CSV table of C-alpha atoms in Angstrom, one decimal:
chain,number,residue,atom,x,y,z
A,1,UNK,CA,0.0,0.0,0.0
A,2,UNK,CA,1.3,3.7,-0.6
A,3,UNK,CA,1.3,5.9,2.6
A,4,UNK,CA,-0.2,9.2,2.1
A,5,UNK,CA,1.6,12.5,3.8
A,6,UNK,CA,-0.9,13.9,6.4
A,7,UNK,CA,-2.5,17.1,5.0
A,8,UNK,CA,-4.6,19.8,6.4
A,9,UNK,CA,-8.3,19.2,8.0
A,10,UNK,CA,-11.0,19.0,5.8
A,11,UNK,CA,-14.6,18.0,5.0
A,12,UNK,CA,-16.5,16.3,2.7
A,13,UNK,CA,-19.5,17.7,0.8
A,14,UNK,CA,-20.7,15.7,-2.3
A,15,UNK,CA,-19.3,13.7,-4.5
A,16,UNK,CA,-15.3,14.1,-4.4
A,17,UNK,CA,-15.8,17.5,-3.0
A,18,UNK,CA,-13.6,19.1,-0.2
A,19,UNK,CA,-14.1,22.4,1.6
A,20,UNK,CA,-11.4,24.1,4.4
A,21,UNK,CA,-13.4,23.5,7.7
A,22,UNK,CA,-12.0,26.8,9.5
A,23,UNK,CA,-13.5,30.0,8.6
A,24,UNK,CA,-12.7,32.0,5.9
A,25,UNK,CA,-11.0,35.1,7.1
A,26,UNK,CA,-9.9,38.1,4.5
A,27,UNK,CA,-9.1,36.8,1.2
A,28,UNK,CA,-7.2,38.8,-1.4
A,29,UNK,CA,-6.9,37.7,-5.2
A,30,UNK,CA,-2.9,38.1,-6.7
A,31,UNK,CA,-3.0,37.7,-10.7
A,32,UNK,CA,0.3,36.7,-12.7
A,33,UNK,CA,-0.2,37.0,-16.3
A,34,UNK,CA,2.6,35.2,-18.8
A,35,UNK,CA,1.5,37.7,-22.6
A,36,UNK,CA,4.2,35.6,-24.1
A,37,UNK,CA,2.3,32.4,-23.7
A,38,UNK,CA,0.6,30.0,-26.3
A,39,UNK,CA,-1.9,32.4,-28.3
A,40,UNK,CA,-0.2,35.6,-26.6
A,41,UNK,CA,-3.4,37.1,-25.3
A,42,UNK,CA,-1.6,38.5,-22.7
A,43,UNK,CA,-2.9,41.9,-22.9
A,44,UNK,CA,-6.2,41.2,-23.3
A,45,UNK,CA,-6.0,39.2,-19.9
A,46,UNK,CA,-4.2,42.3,-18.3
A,47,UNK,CA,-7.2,44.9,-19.4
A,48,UNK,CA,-10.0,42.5,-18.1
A,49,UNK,CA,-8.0,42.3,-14.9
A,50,UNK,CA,-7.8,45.8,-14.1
A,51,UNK,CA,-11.5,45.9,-14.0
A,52,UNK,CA,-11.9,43.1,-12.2
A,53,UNK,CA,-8.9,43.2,-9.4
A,54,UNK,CA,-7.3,45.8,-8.0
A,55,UNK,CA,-4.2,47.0,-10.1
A,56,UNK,CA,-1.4,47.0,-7.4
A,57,UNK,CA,-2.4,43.0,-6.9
A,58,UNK,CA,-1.8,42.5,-10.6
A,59,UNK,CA,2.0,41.4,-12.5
A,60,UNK,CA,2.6,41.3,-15.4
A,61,UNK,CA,5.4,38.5,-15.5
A,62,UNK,CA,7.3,39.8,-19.0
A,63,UNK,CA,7.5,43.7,-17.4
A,64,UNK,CA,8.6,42.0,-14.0
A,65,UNK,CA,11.0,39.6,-15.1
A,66,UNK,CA,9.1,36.9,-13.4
A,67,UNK,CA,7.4,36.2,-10.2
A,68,UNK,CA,9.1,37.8,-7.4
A,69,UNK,CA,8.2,41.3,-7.4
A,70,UNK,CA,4.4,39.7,-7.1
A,71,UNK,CA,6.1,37.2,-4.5
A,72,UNK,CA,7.6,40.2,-2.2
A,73,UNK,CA,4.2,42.0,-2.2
A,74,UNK,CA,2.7,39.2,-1.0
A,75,UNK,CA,5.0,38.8,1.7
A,76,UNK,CA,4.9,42.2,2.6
A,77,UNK,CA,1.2,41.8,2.7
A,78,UNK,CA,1.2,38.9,5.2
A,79,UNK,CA,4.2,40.5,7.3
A,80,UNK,CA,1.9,43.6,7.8
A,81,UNK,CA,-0.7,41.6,9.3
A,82,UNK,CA,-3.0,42.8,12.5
A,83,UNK,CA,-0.7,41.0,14.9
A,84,UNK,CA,-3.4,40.4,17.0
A,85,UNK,CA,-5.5,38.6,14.0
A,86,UNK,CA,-5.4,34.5,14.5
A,87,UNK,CA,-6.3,33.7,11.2
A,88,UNK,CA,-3.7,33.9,8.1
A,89,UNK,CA,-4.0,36.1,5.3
A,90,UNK,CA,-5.9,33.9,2.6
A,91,UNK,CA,-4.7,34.3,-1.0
A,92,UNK,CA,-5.9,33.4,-4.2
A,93,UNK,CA,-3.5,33.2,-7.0
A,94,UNK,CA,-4.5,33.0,-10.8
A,95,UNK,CA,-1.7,32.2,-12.7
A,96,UNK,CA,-2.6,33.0,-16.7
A,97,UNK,CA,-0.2,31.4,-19.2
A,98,UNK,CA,0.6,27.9,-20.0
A,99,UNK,CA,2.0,24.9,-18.0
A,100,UNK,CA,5.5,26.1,-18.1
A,101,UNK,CA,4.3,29.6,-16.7
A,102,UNK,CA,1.8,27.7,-13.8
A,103,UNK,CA,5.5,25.7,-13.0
A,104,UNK,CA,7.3,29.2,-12.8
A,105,UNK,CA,4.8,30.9,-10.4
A,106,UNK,CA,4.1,27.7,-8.6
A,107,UNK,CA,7.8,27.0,-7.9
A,108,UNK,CA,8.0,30.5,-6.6
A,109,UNK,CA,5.4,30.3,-4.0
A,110,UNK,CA,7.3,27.0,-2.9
A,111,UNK,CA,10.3,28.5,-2.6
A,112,UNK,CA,8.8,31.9,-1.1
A,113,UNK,CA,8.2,30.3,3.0
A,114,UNK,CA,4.3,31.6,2.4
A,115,UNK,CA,2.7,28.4,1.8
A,116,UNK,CA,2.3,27.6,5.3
A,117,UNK,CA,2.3,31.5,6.9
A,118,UNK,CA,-0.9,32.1,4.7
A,119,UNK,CA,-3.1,29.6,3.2
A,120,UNK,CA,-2.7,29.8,-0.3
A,121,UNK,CA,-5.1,28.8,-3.8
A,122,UNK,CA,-3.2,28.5,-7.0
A,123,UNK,CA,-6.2,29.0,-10.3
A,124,UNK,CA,-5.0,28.1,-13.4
A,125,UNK,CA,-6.4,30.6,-16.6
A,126,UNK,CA,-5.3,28.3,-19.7
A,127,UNK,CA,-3.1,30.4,-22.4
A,128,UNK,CA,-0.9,28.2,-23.2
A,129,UNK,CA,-0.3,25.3,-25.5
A,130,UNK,CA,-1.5,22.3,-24.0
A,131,UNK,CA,-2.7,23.9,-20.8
A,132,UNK,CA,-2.6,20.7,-18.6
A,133,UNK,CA,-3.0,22.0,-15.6
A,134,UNK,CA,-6.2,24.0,-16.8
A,135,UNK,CA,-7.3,20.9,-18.2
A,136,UNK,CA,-6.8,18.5,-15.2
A,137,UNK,CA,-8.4,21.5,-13.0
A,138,UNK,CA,-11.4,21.7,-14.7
A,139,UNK,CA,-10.9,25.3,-16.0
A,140,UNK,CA,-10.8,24.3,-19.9
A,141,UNK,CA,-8.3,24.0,-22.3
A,142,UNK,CA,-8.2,27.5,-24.0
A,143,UNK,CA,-8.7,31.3,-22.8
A,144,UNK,CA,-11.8,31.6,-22.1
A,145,UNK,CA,-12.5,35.4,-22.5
A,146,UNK,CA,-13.6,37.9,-20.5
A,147,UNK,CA,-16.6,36.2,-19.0
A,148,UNK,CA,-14.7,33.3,-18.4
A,149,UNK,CA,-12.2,35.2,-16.5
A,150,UNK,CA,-14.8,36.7,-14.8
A,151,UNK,CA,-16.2,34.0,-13.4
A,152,UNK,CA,-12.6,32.8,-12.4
A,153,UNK,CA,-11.9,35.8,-10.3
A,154,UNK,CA,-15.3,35.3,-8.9
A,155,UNK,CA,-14.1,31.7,-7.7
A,156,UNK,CA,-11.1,33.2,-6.7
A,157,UNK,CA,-13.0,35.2,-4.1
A,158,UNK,CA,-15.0,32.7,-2.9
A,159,UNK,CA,-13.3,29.7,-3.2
A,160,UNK,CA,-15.4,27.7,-0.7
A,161,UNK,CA,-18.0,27.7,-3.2
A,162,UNK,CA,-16.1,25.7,-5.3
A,163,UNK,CA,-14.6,22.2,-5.5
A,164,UNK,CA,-10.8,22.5,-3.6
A,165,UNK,CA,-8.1,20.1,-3.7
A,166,UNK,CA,-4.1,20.0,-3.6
A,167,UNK,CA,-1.2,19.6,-5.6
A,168,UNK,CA,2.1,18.4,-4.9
A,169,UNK,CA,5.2,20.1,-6.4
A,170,UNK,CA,8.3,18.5,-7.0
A,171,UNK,CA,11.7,19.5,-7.1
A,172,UNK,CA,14.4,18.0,-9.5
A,173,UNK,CA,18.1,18.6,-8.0
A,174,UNK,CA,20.9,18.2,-10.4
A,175,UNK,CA,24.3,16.3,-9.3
A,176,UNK,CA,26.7,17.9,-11.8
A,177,UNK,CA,28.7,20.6,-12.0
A,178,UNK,CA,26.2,22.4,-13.8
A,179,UNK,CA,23.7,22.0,-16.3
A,180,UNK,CA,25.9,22.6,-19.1
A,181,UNK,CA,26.1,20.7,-22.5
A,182,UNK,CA,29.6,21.4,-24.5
A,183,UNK,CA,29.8,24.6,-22.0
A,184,UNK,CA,26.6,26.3,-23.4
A,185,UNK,CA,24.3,27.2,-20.1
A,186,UNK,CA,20.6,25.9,-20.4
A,187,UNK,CA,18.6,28.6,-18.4
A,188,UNK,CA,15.2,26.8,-19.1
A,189,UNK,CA,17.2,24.1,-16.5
A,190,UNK,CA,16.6,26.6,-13.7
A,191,UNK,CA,13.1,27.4,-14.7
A,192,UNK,CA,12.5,23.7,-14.1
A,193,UNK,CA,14.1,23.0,-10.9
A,194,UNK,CA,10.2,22.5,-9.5
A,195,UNK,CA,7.7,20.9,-11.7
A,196,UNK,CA,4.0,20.5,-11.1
A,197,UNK,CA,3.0,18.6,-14.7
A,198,UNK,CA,6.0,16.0,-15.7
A,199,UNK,CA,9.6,15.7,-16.0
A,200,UNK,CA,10.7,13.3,-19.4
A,201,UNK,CA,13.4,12.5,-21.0
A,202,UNK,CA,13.6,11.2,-24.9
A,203,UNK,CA,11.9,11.4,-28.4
A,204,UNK,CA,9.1,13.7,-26.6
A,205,UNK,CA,11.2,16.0,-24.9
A,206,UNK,CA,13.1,16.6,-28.5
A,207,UNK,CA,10.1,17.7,-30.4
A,208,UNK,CA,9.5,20.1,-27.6
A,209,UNK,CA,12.9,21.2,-27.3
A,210,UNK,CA,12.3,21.6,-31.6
A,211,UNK,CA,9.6,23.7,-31.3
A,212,UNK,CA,10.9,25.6,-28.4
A,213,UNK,CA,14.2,26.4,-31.0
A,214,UNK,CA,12.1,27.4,-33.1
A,215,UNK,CA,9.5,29.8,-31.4
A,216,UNK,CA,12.5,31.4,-29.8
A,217,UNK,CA,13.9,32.1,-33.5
A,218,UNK,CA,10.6,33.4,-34.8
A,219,UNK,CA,8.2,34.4,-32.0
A,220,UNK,CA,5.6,36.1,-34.8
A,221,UNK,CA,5.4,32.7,-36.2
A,222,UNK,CA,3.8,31.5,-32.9
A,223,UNK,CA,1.0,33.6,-32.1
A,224,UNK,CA,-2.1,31.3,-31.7
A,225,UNK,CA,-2.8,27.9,-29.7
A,226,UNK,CA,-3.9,26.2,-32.7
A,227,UNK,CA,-0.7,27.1,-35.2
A,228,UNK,CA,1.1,25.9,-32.0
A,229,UNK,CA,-0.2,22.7,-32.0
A,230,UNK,CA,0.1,22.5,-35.4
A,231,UNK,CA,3.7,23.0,-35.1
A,232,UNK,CA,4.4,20.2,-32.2
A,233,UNK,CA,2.2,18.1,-34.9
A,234,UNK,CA,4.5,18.4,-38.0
A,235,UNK,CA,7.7,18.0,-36.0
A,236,UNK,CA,6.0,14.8,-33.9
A,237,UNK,CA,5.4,13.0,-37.5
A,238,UNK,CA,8.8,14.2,-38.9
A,239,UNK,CA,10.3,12.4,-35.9
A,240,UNK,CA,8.0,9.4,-35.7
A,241,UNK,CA,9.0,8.3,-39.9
A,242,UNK,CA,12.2,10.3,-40.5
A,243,UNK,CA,14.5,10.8,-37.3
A,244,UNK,CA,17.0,8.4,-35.5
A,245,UNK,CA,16.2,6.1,-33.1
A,246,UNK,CA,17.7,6.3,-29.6
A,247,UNK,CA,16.9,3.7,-27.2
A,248,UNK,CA,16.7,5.7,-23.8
A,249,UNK,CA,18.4,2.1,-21.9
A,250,UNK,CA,21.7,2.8,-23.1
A,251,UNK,CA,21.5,6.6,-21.7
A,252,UNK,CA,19.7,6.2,-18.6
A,253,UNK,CA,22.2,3.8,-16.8
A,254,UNK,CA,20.4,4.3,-13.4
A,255,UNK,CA,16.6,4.3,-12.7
A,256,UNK,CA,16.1,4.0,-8.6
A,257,UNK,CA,12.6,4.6,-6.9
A,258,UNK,CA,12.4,4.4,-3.5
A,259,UNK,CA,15.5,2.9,-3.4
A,260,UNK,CA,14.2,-0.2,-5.8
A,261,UNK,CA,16.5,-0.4,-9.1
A,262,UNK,CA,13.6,0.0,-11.9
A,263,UNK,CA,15.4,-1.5,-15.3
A,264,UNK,CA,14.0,0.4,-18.6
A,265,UNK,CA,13.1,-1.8,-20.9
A,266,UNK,CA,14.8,-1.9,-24.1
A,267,UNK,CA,13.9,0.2,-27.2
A,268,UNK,CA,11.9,2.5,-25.3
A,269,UNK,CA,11.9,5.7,-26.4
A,270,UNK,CA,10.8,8.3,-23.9
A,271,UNK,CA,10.8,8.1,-20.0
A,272,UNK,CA,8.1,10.3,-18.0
A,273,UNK,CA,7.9,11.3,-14.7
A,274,UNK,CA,3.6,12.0,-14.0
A,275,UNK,CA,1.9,13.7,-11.1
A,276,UNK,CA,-1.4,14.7,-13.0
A,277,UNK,CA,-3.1,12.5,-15.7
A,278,UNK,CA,-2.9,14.6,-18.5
A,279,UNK,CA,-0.1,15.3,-20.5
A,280,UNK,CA,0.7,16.7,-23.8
A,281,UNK,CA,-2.7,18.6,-24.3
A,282,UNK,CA,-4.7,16.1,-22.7
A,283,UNK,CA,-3.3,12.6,-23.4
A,284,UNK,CA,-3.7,9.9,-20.3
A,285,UNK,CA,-0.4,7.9,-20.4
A,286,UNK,CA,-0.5,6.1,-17.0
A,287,UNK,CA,-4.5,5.3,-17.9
A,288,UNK,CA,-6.9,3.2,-15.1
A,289,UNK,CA,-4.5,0.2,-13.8
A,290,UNK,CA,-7.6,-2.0,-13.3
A,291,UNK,CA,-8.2,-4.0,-9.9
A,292,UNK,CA,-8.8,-7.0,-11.4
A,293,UNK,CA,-6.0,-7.8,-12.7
A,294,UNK,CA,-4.3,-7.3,-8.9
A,295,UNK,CA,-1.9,-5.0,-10.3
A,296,UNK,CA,0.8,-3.6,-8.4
A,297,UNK,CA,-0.3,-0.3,-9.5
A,298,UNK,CA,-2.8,2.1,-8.3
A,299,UNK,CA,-5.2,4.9,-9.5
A,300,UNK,CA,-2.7,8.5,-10.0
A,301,UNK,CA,-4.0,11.1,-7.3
A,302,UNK,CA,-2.4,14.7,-7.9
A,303,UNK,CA,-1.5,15.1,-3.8
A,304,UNK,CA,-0.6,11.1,-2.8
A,305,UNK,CA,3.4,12.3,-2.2
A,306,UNK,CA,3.6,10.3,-5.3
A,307,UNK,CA,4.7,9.9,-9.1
A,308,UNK,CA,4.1,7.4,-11.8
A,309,UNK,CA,6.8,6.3,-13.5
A,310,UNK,CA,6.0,4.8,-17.0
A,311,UNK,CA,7.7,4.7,-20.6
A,312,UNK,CA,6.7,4.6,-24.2
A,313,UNK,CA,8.0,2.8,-27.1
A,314,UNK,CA,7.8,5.5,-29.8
A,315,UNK,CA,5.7,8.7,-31.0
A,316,UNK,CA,3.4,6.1,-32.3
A,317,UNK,CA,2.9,4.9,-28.4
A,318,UNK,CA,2.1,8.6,-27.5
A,319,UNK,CA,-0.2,8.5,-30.1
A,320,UNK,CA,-1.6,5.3,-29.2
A,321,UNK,CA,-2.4,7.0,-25.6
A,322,UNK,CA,-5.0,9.5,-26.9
A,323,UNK,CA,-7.0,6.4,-27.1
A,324,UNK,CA,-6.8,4.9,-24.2
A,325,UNK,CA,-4.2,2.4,-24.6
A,326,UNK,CA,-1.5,2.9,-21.7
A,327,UNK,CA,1.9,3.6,-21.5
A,328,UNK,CA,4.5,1.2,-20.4
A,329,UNK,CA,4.0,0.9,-15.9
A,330,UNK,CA,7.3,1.2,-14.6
A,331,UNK,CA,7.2,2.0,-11.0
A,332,UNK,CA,4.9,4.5,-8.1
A,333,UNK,CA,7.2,6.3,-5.6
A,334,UNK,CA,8.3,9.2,-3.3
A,335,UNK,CA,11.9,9.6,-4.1
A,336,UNK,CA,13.1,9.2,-7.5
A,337,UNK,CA,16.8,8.7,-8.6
A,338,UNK,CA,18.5,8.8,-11.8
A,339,UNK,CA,21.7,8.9,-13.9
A,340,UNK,CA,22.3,10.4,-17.2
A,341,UNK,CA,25.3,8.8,-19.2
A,342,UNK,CA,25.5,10.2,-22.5
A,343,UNK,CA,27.5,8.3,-25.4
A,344,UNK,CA,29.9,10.5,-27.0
A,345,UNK,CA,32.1,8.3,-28.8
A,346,UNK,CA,31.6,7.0,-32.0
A,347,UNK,CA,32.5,3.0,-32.5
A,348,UNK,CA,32.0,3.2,-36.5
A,349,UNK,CA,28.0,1.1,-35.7
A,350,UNK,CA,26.3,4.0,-33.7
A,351,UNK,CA,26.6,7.9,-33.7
A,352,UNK,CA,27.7,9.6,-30.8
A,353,UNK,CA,25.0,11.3,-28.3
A,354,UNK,CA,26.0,14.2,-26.4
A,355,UNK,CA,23.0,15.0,-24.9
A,356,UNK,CA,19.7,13.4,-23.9
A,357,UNK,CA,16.2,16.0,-24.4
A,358,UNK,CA,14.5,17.1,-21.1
A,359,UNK,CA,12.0,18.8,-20.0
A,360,UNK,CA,9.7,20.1,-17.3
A,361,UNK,CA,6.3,21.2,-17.3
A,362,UNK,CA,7.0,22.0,-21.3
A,363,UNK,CA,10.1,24.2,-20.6
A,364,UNK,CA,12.8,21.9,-23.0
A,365,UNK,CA,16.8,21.4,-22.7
A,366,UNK,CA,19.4,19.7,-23.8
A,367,UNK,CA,21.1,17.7,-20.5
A,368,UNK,CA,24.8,16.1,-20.8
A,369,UNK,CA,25.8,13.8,-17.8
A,370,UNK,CA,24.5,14.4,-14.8
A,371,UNK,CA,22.9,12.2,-12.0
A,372,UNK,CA,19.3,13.6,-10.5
A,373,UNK,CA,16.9,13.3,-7.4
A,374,UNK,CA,13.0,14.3,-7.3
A,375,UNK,CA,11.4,15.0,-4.1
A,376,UNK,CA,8.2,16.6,-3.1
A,377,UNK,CA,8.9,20.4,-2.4
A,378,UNK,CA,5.3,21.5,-1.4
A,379,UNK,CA,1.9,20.9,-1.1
A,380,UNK,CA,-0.1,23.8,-2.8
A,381,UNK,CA,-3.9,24.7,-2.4
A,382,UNK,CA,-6.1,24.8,-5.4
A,383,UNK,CA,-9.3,25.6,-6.7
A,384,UNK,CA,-11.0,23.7,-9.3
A,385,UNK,CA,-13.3,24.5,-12.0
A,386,UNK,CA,-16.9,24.4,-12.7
A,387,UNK,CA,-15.9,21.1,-15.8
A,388,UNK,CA,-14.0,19.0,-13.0
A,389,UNK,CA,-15.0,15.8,-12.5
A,390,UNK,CA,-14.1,12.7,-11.1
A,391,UNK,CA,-15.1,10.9,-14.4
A,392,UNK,CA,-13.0,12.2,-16.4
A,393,UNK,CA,-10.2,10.4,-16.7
A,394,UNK,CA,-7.8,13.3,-17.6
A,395,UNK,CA,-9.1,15.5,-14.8
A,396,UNK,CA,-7.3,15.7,-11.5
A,397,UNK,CA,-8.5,13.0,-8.8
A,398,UNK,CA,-7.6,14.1,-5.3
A,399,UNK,CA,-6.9,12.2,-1.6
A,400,UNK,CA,-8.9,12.8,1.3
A,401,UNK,CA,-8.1,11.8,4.5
């Protein structure tokens, strides 16, 4: 059986439904917008906003250069507290970009020491790509426009009249004098030092790491969702007939979970590392294990302290997951280990490899040798949408003590 971290008090009303039993003291709403991400609607977002919360709560992460400035006003929020007042300043905090900018504000309020001095709800506004975390949330899978936000902010506000949950966060430490390839420094690395989504390594993190090359090159040619996903598309079937084949056994000399050796089967071609159930815009790789079989594996719950661990064979696995059909189980655990070993000579049979594709929450790199831990970081609050459900099988399912 898999033990389950203690979380905080809470009670049950309806199906899958939790609510905070203490009262609801003040509650203030803190908006991060990302106008870089996925369609780029970022203005748009920040002009709704301003109508709807009050300006000085509202950061525009491109003008900032990230999350901290909204970070620090937080803190100096909670620090200027009645002293007298028992309860904790309650925050809700709607994050509007894609997964990789949910990872980048999510990471910060880890990191911040606020988590457990306030009590903290993380909304996701999709405006992204694949918008995951929106997706397994229940809060759709594109913008939603002004009324949508609306009603977003409105949850914000009242989040006890919604369906609540929590999320773990994990944090990926590097053992390696840096995260260098050939000497050239990787800052999307320390973007993705906490994840929230995945971390994988292989044929999918390439494509991603493609596009990523490519978008960074021509920024105008990536305005819109849907030309985006167009774009992962036509570099996903260029990969799946025409690129190489690297089987991830030969580069991944180490696999441990919870101190277990886990051996990667041969000609696998991507390794994934899943704390929610959907993943590249709403594919299920880890699927229903189903009790009947008595399999060692269990149902994926988003705050369980735990990851699935799984593989895929090739692109046309991934593909085959949009359907239902799983990837390959490797393992459930806590803490993760594992070794990168990258081939760089060249015996006259194979080519030389001198990095292996990564990425985190959708943030690519390329990763030389290096050997790597995951823990959980943090337990976050959220707030799920009106389309959650327990049904769905790429929608968040939560523990309750």
């Amino acid at each position: 059986m898999r033990t389950r971290p203690p979380r905080e008090e809470v009670s049950l009303s309806g199906e899958g439904e939790a609510h905070t039993a203490s009262s609801e003291p003040q509650r203030v709403v803190l908006a991060f917008v990302n106008p870089a991400s996925g369609g780029q609607r970022g203005e748009q977002v920040l002009d709704t906003l301003r109508n709807l919360v009050p300006s000085d709560w509202i950061f525009d992460l491109g003008q900032a250069g990230g999350p901290s400035t909204g970070i620090d006003h937080l803190r100096r929020s909670v620090q200027g507290q009645d002293p007298t007042s028992v309860a904790p300043l309650n925050v809700s905090v709607l994050i509007c970009g894609g997964d990789g900018t949910f990872s980048w504000v999510a990471s910060a309020l880890s990191k911040s020491g606020l988590v457990g001095a306030c009590d903290i709800r993380v909304i996701p506004v999709p405006l992204g790509s694949g918008n995951d975390m929106a997706r397994a949330l229940g809060w759709g899978i594109r913008y939603p426009g002004a009324s949508g936000l609306e009603l977003a902010v409105l949850a914000a506000m009242n989040p006890k009249e919604s369906r609540l949950g929590e999320l773990d966060v994990w944090k990926l430490t590097c053992h390696c004098a840096s995260p260098l390839v050939d000497s050239e420094p990787s800052p999307s690395f320390r973007r993705a030092e906490y994840f929230c989504n995945y971390l994988s390594l292989g044929i999918d993190a390439k494509i991603e790491l493609e596009f990523n090359e490519a978008r960074w090159r021509n920024p105008e040619r990536y305005s819109s969702q849907r030309g985006n996903i167009a774009a992962h598309t036509r570099l996903g079937a260029s990969a799946m007939f025409l690129g190489p084949r690297v089987a991830l056994y030969r580069l991944v000399d180490e696999l441990i979970v919870d101190d277990k050796p886990v051996q990667i089967p041969a000609k696998v071609q991507s390794l994934i590392f899943l704390n929610i159930p959907s993943y590249a815009a709403g594919s299920q790789p880890w699927g229903k294990p189903e009790a009947r079989t008595m399999s060692e594996f269990s149902n994926s719950l988003v705050n369980d302290g735990c990851l699935e661990v799984m593989a895929l064979v090739g692109l046309h696995h991934f593909v085959a997951t949009r359907v239902g059909i799983p990837a390959v189980r490797l393992a459930q655990g806590r803490k993760i280990r594992f070794r990168i070993k990258v081939d760089t000579d060249h015996d006259g049979k194979r080519r030389a490899i001198k990095s292996v594709p990564m990425q985190a929450d959708g943030e690519p790199w390329p990763q030389g040798n290096a050997e790597f831990e995951i823990s959980l970081a943090a337990v976050l609050g959220v707030v799920c949408g009106d389309r959650h459900s327990h049904k769905m099988k790429n929608h968040a399912k939560f523990h309750f003590p």
